[in-house]
Short mmCIF file of C-alpha atoms and ligand atoms in Angstrom, two decimals:
data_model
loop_
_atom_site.label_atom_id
_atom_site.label_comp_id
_atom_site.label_asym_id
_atom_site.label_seq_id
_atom_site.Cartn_x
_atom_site.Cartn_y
_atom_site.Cartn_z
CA UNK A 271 0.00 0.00 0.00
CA UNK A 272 1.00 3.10 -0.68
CA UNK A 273 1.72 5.71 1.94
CA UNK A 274 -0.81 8.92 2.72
CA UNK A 275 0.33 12.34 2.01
CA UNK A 276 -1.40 15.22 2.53
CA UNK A 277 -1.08 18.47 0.73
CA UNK A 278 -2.00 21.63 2.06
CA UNK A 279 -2.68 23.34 -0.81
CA UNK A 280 -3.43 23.41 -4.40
CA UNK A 281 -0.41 22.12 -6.86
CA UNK A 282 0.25 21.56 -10.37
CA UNK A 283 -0.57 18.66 -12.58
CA UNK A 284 3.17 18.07 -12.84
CA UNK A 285 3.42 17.65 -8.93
CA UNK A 286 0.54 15.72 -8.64
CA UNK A 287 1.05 13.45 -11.30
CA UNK A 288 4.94 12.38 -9.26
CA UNK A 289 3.77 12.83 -6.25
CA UNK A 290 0.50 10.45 -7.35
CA UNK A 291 2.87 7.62 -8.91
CA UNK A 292 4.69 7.10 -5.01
CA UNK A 293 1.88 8.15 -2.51
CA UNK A 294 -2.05 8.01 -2.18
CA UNK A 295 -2.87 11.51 -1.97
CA UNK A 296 -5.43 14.35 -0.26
CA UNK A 297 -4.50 17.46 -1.76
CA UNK A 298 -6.65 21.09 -0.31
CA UNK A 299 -7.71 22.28 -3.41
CA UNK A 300 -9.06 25.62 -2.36
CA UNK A 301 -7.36 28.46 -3.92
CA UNK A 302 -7.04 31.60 -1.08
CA UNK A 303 -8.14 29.66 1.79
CA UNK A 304 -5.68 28.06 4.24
CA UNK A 305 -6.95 24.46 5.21
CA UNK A 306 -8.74 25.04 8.37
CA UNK A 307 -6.80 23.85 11.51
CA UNK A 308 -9.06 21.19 12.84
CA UNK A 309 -8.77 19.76 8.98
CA UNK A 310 -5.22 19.57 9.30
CA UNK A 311 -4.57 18.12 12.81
CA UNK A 312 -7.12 15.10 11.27
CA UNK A 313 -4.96 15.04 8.16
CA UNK A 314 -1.89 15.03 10.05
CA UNK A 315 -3.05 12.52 12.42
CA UNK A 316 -3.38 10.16 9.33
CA UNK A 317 -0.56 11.13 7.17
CA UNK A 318 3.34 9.60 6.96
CA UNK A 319 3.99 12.71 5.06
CA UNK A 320 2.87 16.34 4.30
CA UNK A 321 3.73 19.35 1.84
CA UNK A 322 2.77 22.66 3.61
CA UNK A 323 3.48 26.30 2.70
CA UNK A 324 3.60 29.04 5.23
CA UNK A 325 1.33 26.66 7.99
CA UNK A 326 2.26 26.33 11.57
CA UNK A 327 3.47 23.28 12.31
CA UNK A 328 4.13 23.01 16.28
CA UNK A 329 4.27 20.56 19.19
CA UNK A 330 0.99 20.26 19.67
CA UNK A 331 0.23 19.01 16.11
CA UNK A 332 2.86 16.67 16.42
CA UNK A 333 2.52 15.07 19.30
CA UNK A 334 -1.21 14.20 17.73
CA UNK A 335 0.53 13.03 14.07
CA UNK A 336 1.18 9.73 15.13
CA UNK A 337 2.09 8.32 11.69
CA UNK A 338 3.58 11.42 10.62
CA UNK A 339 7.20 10.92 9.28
CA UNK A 340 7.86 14.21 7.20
CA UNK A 341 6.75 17.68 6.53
CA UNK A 342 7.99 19.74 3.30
CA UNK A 343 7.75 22.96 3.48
CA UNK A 344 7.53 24.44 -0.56
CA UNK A 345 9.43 27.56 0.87
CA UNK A 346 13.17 27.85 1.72
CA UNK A 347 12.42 29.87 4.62
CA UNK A 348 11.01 27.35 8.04
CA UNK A 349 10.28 29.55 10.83
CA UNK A 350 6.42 28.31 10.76
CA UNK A 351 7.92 25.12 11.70
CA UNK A 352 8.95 24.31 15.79
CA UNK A 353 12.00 22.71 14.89
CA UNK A 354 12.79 21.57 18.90
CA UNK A 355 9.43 19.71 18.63
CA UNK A 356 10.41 18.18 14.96
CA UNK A 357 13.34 17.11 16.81
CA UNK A 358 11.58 15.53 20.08
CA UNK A 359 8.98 13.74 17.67
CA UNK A 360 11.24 12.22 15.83
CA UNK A 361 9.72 13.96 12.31
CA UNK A 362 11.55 15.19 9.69
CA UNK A 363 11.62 18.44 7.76
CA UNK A 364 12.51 19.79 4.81
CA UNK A 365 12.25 23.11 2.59
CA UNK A 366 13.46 24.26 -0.84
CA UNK A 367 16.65 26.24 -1.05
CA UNK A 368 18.53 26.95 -4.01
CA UNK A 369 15.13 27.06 -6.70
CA UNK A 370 14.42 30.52 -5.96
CA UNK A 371 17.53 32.63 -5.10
CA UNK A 372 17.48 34.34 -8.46
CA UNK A 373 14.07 34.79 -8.74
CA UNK A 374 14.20 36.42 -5.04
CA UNK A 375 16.31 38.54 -5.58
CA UNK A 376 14.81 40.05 -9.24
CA UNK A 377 12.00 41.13 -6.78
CA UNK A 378 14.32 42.52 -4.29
CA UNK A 379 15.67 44.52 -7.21
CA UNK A 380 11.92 45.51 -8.13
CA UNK A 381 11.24 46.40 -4.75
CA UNK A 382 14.67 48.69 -4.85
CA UNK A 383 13.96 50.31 -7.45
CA UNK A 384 10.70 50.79 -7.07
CA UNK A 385 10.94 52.24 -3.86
CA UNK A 386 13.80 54.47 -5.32
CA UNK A 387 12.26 56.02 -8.21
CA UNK A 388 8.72 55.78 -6.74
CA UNK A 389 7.80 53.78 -9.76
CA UNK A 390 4.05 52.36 -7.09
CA UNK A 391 3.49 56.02 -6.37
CA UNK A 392 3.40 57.33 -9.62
CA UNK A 393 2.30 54.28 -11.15
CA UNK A 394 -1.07 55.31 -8.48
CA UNK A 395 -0.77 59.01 -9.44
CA UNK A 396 -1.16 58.44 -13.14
CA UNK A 397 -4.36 55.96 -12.06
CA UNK A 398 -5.86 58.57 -10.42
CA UNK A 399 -5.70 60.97 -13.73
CA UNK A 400 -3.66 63.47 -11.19
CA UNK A 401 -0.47 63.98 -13.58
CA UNK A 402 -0.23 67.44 -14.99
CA UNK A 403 1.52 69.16 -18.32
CA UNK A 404 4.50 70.05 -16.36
CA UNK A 405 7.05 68.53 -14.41
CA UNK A 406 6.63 68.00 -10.78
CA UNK A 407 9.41 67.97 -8.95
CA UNK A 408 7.52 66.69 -6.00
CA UNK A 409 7.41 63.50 -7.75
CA UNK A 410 11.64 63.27 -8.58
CA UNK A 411 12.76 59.66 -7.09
CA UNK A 412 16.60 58.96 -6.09
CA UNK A 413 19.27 57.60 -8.15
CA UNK A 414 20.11 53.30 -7.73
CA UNK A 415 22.84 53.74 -9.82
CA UNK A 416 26.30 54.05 -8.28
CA UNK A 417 24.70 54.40 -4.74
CA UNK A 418 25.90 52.10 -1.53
CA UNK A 419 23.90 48.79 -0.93
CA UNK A 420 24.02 47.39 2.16
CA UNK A 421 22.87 44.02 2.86
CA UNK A 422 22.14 42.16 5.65
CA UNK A 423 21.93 38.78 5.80
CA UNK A 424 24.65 37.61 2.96
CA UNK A 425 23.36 34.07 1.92
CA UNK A 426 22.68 32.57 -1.61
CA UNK A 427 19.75 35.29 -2.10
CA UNK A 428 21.84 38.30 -0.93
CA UNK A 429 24.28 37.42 -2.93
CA UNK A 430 22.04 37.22 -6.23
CA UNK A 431 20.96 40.54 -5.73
CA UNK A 432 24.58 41.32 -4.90
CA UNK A 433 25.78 40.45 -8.72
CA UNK A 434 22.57 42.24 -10.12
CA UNK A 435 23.43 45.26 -7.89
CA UNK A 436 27.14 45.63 -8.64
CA UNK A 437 27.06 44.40 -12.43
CA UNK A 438 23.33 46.05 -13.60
CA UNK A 439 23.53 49.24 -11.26
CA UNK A 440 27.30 49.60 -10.27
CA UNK A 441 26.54 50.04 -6.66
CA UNK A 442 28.93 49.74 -4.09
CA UNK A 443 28.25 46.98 -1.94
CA UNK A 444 28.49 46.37 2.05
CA UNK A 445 27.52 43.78 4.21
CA UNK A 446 26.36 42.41 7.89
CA UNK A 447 26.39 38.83 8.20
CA UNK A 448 27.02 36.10 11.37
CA UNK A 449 30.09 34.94 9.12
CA UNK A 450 32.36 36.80 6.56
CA UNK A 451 31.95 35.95 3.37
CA UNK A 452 35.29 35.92 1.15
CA UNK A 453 34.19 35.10 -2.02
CA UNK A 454 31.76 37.81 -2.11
CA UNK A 455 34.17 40.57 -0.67
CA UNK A 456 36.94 38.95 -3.59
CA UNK A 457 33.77 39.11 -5.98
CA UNK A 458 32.10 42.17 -5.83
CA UNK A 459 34.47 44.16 -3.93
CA UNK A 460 31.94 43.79 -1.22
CA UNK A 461 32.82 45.08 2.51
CA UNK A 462 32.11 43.87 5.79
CA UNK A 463 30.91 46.01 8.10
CA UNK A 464 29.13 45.89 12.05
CA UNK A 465 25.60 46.81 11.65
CA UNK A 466 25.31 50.05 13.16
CA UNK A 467 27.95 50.92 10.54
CA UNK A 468 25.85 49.05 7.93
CA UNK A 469 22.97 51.43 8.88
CA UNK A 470 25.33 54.25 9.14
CA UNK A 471 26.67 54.03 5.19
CA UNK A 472 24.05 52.42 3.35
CA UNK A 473 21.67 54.38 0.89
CA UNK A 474 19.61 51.35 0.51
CA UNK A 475 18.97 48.65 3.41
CA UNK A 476 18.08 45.09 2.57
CA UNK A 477 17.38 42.59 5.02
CA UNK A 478 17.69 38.69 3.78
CA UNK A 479 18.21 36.98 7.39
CA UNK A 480 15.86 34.23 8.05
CA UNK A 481 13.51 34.63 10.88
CA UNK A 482 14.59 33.46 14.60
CA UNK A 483 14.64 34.92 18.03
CA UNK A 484 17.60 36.98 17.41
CA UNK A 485 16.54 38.42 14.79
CA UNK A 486 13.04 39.50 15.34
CA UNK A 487 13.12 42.99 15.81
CA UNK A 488 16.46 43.40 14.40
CA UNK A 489 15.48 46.57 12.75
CA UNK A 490 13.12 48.94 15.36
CA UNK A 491 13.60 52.52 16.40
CA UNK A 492 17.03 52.70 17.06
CA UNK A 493 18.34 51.39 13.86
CA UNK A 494 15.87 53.68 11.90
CA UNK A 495 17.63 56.35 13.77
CA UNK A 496 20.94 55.52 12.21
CA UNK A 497 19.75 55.47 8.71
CA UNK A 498 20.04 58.36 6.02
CA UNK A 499 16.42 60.27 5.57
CA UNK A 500 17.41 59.44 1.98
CA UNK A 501 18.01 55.66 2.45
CA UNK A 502 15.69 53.20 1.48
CA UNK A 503 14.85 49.97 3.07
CA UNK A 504 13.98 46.55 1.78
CA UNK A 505 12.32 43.54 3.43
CA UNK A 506 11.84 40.36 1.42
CA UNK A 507 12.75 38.09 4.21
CA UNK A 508 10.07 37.72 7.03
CA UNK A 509 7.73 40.55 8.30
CA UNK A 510 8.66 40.19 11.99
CA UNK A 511 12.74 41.01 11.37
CA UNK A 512 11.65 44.48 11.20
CA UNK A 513 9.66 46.42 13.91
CA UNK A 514 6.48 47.57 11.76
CA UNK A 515 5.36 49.90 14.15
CA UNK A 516 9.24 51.85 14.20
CA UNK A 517 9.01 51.15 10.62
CA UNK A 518 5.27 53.29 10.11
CA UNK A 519 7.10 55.99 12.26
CA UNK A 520 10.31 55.86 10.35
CA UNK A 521 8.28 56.39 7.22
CA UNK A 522 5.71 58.85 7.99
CA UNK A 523 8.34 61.54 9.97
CA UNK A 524 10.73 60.52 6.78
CA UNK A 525 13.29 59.57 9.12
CA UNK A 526 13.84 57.23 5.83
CA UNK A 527 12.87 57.67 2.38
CA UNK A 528 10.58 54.78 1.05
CA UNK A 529 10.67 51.09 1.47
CA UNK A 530 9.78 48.07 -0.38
CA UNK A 531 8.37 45.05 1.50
CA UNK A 532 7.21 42.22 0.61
CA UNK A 533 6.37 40.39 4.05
CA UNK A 534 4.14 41.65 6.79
CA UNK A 535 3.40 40.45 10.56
CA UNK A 536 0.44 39.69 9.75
CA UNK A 537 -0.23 38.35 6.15
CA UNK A 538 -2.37 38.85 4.32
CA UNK A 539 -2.26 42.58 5.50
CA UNK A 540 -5.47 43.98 7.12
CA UNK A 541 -7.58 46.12 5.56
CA UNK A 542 -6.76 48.98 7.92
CA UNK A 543 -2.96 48.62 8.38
CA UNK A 544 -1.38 52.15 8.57
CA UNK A 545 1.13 50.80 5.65
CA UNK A 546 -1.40 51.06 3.34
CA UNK A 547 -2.26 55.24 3.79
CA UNK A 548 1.51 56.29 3.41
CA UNK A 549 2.66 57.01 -0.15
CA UNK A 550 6.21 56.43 0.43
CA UNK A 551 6.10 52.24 0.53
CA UNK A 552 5.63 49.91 -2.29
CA UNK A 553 3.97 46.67 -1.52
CA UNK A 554 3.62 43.26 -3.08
CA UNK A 555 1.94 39.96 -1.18
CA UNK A 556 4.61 38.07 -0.48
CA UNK A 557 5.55 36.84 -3.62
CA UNK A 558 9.47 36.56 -3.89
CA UNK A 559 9.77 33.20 -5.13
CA UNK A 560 6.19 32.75 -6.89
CA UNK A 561 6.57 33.30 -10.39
CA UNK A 562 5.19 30.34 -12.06
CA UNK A 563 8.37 28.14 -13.06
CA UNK A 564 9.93 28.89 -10.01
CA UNK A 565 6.64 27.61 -8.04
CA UNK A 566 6.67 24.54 -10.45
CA UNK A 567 10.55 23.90 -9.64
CA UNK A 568 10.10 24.75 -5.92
CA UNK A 569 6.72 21.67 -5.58
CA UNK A 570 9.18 19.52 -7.51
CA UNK A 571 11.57 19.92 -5.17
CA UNK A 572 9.34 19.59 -1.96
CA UNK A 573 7.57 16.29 -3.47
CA UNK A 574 11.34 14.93 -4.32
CA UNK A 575 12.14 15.66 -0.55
CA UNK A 576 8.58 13.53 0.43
CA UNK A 577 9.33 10.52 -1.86
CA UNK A 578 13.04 10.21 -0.89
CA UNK A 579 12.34 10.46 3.15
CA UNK A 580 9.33 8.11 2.87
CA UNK A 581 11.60 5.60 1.30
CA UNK A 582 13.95 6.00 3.85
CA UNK A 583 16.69 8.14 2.57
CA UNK A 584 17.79 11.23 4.01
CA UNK A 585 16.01 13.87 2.61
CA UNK A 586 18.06 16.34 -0.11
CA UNK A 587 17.20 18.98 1.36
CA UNK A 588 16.46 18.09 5.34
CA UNK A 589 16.67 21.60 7.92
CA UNK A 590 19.89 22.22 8.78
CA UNK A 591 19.43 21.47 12.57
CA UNK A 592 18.04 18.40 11.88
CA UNK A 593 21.29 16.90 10.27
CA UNK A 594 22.70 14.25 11.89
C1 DGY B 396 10.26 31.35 1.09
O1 DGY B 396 10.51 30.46 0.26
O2 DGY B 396 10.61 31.31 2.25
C2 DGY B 396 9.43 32.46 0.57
O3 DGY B 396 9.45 33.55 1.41
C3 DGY B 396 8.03 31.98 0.40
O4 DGY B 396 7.50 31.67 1.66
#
């Protein structure tokens, strides 16, 4: 018999099709609609495996999912997973690095620009049959080109957006990262500096860390306070790294200039969230890696994680701290 998977979402034919020839299959077909949580304790309880997206997956579920041997996650990022309890259960997890680094970062790139030249703004101002015969010089946007970027958070991503930085825009190019990164400093000329510094220099601010403790909150009130009024910040990591309230302020007294995000707290975004009335922010749903090939590549690469830990190999791609 063939083990049951659940999927907690809808997939393409391509996924479903390999991930029907190994596994009997449930997959929650409703577009927009997270599977409700009582559905998914019951289909966790059941399951030996499970591809999730963006769903909390914590003791409490686990200690339920008897049968439960693996969760893929189709993201690279795994914060909505309590990897202590994955580790007490005895389950395995897995996510889908590498896939979507470039496709990442030509959002991060969007989002810099964008933010930059106030491409959202105007784009709204035009909508709104506002523009007028003659140039408004309320509406002039800062250079990209030749300006500093300063990343935090140099992994695979950062260092996508890195090359399109330096090579496409001829920025110069700092960093803040737990560990130097020589090949990127030999690269792109990049330079390592403390984060205060980081804040200090840059003229635009993007944050790539993955979510944990120390880094929720990473960027709040005081670090706004270090930044250039003309700097620009970027968030296509996780909505918690930066404080959104000290963010709000930082935007509305233009202690910064504009920022691009693409992750929230609370996603989606409420209706009412003081993000949306400032003009100064561009915002897209937290799509960095969905484009469609890179969605199709990123299922693949869950489902190949599924088949390969339900028939007892290690995983390709199994979380870091569950190695060995
Ligand atoms: C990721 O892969 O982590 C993206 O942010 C989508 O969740």
């Amino acid at each position: 018999m063939k083990p049951y998977v659940f999927v907690g979402h809808p997939i393409e034919r391509e996924t479903r099709d390999y991930l029907e020839q190994h596994f009997e299959l449930a997959v929650w077909n409703e577009p927009n609609k997270k599977v409700p949580a009582e559905r998914l304790r019951d289909e966790l309880q059941r399951a030996e495996g499970a591809m999730l997206t963006s769903t909390r997956v914590d003791a409490q579920l686990l200690a339920d999912a008897k049968k439960l041997k693996v969760v893929s996650t189709v993201s690279v990022g795994y914060d909505a997973f309590d990897i202590d309890a994955f580790q007490e259960y005895g389950v395995l997890a897995t996510h889908t690095p590498y896939v979507l680094d470039e496709t990442v970062a030509d959002l991060v790139l969007g989002l810099m620009i964008s933010s930059s030249r106030r491409i959202a703004e105007l784009h709204e101002y035009i909508k709104k049959g506002e523009w007028q015969p003659e140039p408004d010089s309320t509406f002039f946007g800062q250079d990209l080109h030749h300006r500093t970027l300063g990343i935090i958070g140099m992994g695979r991503i950062g260092e996508k957006v890195v090359r399109r930085a330096r090579l496409g825009f001829e920025m110069d190019v700092v960093y803040h990262n737990r560990r130097r990164q020589p090949e990127v400093e030999q690269n792109y000329e990049a330079r390592y500096m403390e984060l205060d510094d980081l804040l200090q220099h840059a003229d635009i601010v993007v944050v790539m860390v993955p979510l944990t403790e120390e880094t929720t909150g990473l960027i709040s009130t005081r670090e706004f306070g270090l930044m250039k009024p003309t700097s620009v910040l970027v968030n296509a990591a996780r909505g918690p790294v930066v404080d959104e309230g000290a963010l709000v302020t930082a935007l509305r007294e233009k202690q910064i200039f504009a920022a691009g995000l693409d992750v929230f707290d609370q996603e989606p975004l409420p209706a009412d969230h003081p993000l949306l009335l400032l003009d100064n922010v561009t915002l897209t749903p937290h799509i960095g890696s969905s484009t469609h090939e890179t969605t199709r590549e990123m299922e693949m690469c869950a489902a190949k994680n599924l088949v390969q830990a339900l028939q007892g190999d290690t995983p390709q791609d199994l979380i870091k701290e569950l190695k060995d």
